XYZ file of C-alpha atoms in Angstrom:
211
model
C -73.017 -87.739 80.639
C -69.781 -86.872 82.398
C -69.305 -85.225 85.785
C -67.614 -82.236 84.113
C -69.180 -79.817 81.633
C -67.108 -77.062 80.066
C -68.822 -73.923 78.802
C -66.386 -72.265 76.416
C -65.721 -70.575 73.084
C -63.135 -72.297 70.854
C -61.431 -69.046 69.786
C -61.033 -67.861 73.386
C -57.440 -68.192 74.594
C -58.611 -68.587 78.196
C -60.971 -71.357 77.133
C -58.101 -73.067 75.356
C -56.003 -72.998 78.534
C -58.583 -75.239 80.177
C -59.005 -77.398 77.091
C -55.263 -78.035 77.107
C -55.397 -79.363 80.654
C -58.450 -81.523 79.985
C -56.903 -83.034 76.868
C -53.421 -83.461 78.323
C -54.774 -85.293 81.352
C -57.307 -87.252 79.323
C -60.208 -86.073 81.467
C -63.645 -86.880 80.010
C -66.017 -83.928 79.809
C -69.109 -82.619 78.085
C -68.998 -79.299 76.302
C -71.341 -76.406 75.662
C -70.217 -73.755 73.183
C -70.847 -70.159 74.236
C -70.566 -68.056 71.089
C -68.953 -64.783 72.146
C -69.386 -63.333 68.668
C -73.144 -63.718 69.031
C -73.122 -62.318 72.568
C -74.273 -65.531 74.215
C -72.092 -64.769 77.245
C -74.540 -61.927 78.038
C -77.600 -64.156 78.135
C -79.415 -64.535 81.440
C -78.815 -68.283 81.432
C -75.058 -67.838 81.122
C -74.907 -64.954 83.596
C -76.453 -67.292 86.153
C -73.324 -69.419 85.739
C -70.835 -66.565 85.679
C -72.115 -63.093 86.596
C -68.999 -61.617 84.950
C -70.127 -62.938 81.563
C -66.796 -64.579 80.748
C -65.720 -67.992 79.496
C -64.655 -70.584 80.401
C -66.988 -71.926 83.064
C -66.677 -75.434 84.452
C -69.592 -77.308 85.969
C -68.592 -80.084 88.350
C -71.725 -81.890 89.479
C -73.751 -79.078 91.111
C -70.775 -76.750 91.481
C -69.787 -73.846 89.233
C -66.149 -72.808 88.805
C -64.929 -69.946 86.646
C -61.647 -68.192 85.797
C -59.264 -70.321 83.736
C -56.455 -70.283 86.317
C -58.814 -71.367 89.100
C -60.357 -74.076 86.912
C -56.924 -75.449 86.017
C -55.857 -75.529 89.663
C -59.046 -77.442 90.461
C -58.395 -79.922 87.655
C -54.830 -80.426 88.849
C -56.028 -81.216 92.369
C -58.928 -83.404 91.269
C -56.990 -85.239 88.541
C -53.317 -85.099 89.603
C -51.962 -87.394 86.879
C -50.069 -86.567 84.808
C -48.938 -83.721 87.071
C -48.803 -80.108 85.930
C -47.350 -78.761 89.171
C -43.974 -79.667 90.725
C -43.845 -81.719 93.920
C -41.629 -79.165 95.683
C -43.618 -76.444 97.487
C -41.251 -73.637 96.466
C -41.311 -74.680 92.825
C -45.109 -74.843 92.920
C -45.148 -71.294 94.251
C -42.896 -70.186 91.392
C -45.225 -71.770 88.848
C -48.157 -69.941 90.395
C -46.277 -66.632 90.382
C -45.625 -67.150 86.693
C -49.298 -67.836 85.960
C -50.236 -64.647 87.819
C -47.824 -62.688 85.613
C -49.364 -64.298 82.544
C -52.874 -63.274 83.609
C -52.058 -59.806 84.914
C -49.382 -58.591 82.463
C -48.973 -60.895 79.452
C -52.635 -61.370 78.534
C -53.847 -57.771 78.936
C -51.374 -56.735 76.208
C -52.619 -59.502 73.940
C -56.296 -58.809 74.635
C -55.947 -55.135 73.741
C -54.145 -55.920 70.499
C -56.598 -58.631 69.435
C -59.536 -56.378 70.215
C -58.180 -53.841 67.732
C -57.509 -56.513 65.098
C -61.128 -57.668 65.314
C -62.303 -54.326 63.991
C -62.823 -53.891 60.230
C -59.524 -53.027 58.549
C -60.603 -49.471 57.763
C -61.420 -48.854 61.442
C -58.182 -50.183 62.933
C -55.717 -47.824 64.534
C -52.580 -49.256 62.928
C -50.096 -46.859 64.605
C -51.572 -47.815 67.976
C -51.296 -51.526 67.130
C -47.630 -51.136 66.234
C -46.922 -49.222 69.440
C -48.729 -51.804 71.548
C -46.897 -54.675 69.824
C -43.586 -52.939 70.531
C -44.490 -52.535 74.199
C -45.551 -56.168 74.391
C -42.302 -57.373 72.836
C -40.089 -55.136 74.960
C -41.773 -56.067 78.222
C -43.968 -59.160 78.520
C -42.463 -61.176 75.668
C -38.923 -60.290 76.712
C -39.734 -61.426 80.253
C -40.921 -64.786 78.920
C -37.827 -65.127 76.716
C -35.454 -64.443 79.624
C -37.355 -66.868 81.848
C -37.001 -69.612 79.238
C -33.310 -68.880 78.674
C -32.656 -69.845 82.302
C -33.948 -73.361 81.716
C -31.992 -76.383 80.526
C -34.904 -77.616 78.400
C -37.860 -76.155 76.523
C -40.246 -75.624 79.442
C -40.478 -72.848 82.014
C -39.952 -75.113 85.021
C -38.159 -78.204 83.742
C -41.271 -80.035 82.583
C -44.689 -79.014 81.329
C -46.611 -77.101 84.006
C -49.617 -74.845 84.381
C -47.265 -71.929 83.721
C -46.545 -73.079 80.164
C -50.252 -73.567 79.617
C -50.960 -70.078 80.956
C -48.854 -68.392 78.260
C -49.061 -70.569 75.165
C -52.641 -70.167 73.842
C -52.617 -66.375 73.904
C -49.210 -66.087 72.294
C -50.181 -68.599 69.620
C -53.282 -66.548 68.779
C -51.370 -63.277 68.709
C -48.752 -64.656 66.314
C -51.460 -65.971 64.031
C -53.569 -62.811 63.961
C -50.933 -60.074 64.080
C -48.132 -61.492 61.942
C -45.667 -61.061 64.808
C -42.725 -63.484 64.628
C -40.403 -64.933 67.247
C -37.170 -64.550 65.278
C -35.715 -62.306 67.975
C -36.900 -64.675 70.736
C -35.298 -68.058 70.008
C -36.000 -69.661 73.373
C -39.664 -68.705 73.136
C -39.844 -70.000 69.568
C -38.466 -73.418 70.562
C -40.717 -73.524 73.621
C -43.872 -72.841 71.623
C -42.895 -75.325 68.929
C -42.299 -77.962 71.593
C -45.702 -77.406 73.165
C -47.463 -77.455 69.814
C -45.966 -80.859 69.033
C -47.537 -82.483 72.076
C -50.374 -84.646 70.694
C -52.987 -83.537 73.196
C -52.459 -79.905 72.243
C -52.728 -80.027 68.475
C -56.506 -79.729 68.384
C -56.662 -76.617 70.530
C -53.864 -74.855 68.707
C -55.679 -75.385 65.423
C -58.483 -73.212 66.811
C -56.457 -70.013 67.146
C -56.653 -68.896 63.516
C -60.129 -70.147 62.683
C -62.517 -67.547 61.378
């Protein structure tokens, strides 16, 4: 038994953010699947871990940590190698600002769209989906594209950081489910392809389109 136990759902983009960090750093952990489709996140046992009823949740010894961004910051501090934050304080702050944008702007768009796609086809509001996809592309996705265009390589801050991990799982899922392409966003396309080629990430990215 390891000192870390991850409670998560494989199809959850936020769960996959944490999985990416665990796998990239080679951190041993135990896992407990919380099936969101069966409503297990609403069980009394799980609500004792996270009263918000959301995955992922990380158990570290007798401590409970939830929220994917908070968990990943904890993992970075507890297991600093290989690093996912820059050494420079200002650059670390920029990475954190980017992860906040991912959580507060980027992901809400994606969550709303995916929620509609999970409905039976005959119940989906297709005009609304198209409008929401347009808004996502013209705002959040364009912001990511312009951020990547400023870089000399394929990552947001010179090398792989928590910022890249904050964006990639959700975008990967959206592309898979919605049929959206990145033809008009070449820097983002190269960035995502680069991340998906990293060996530690291949397993988690294979989860995004599973039914």
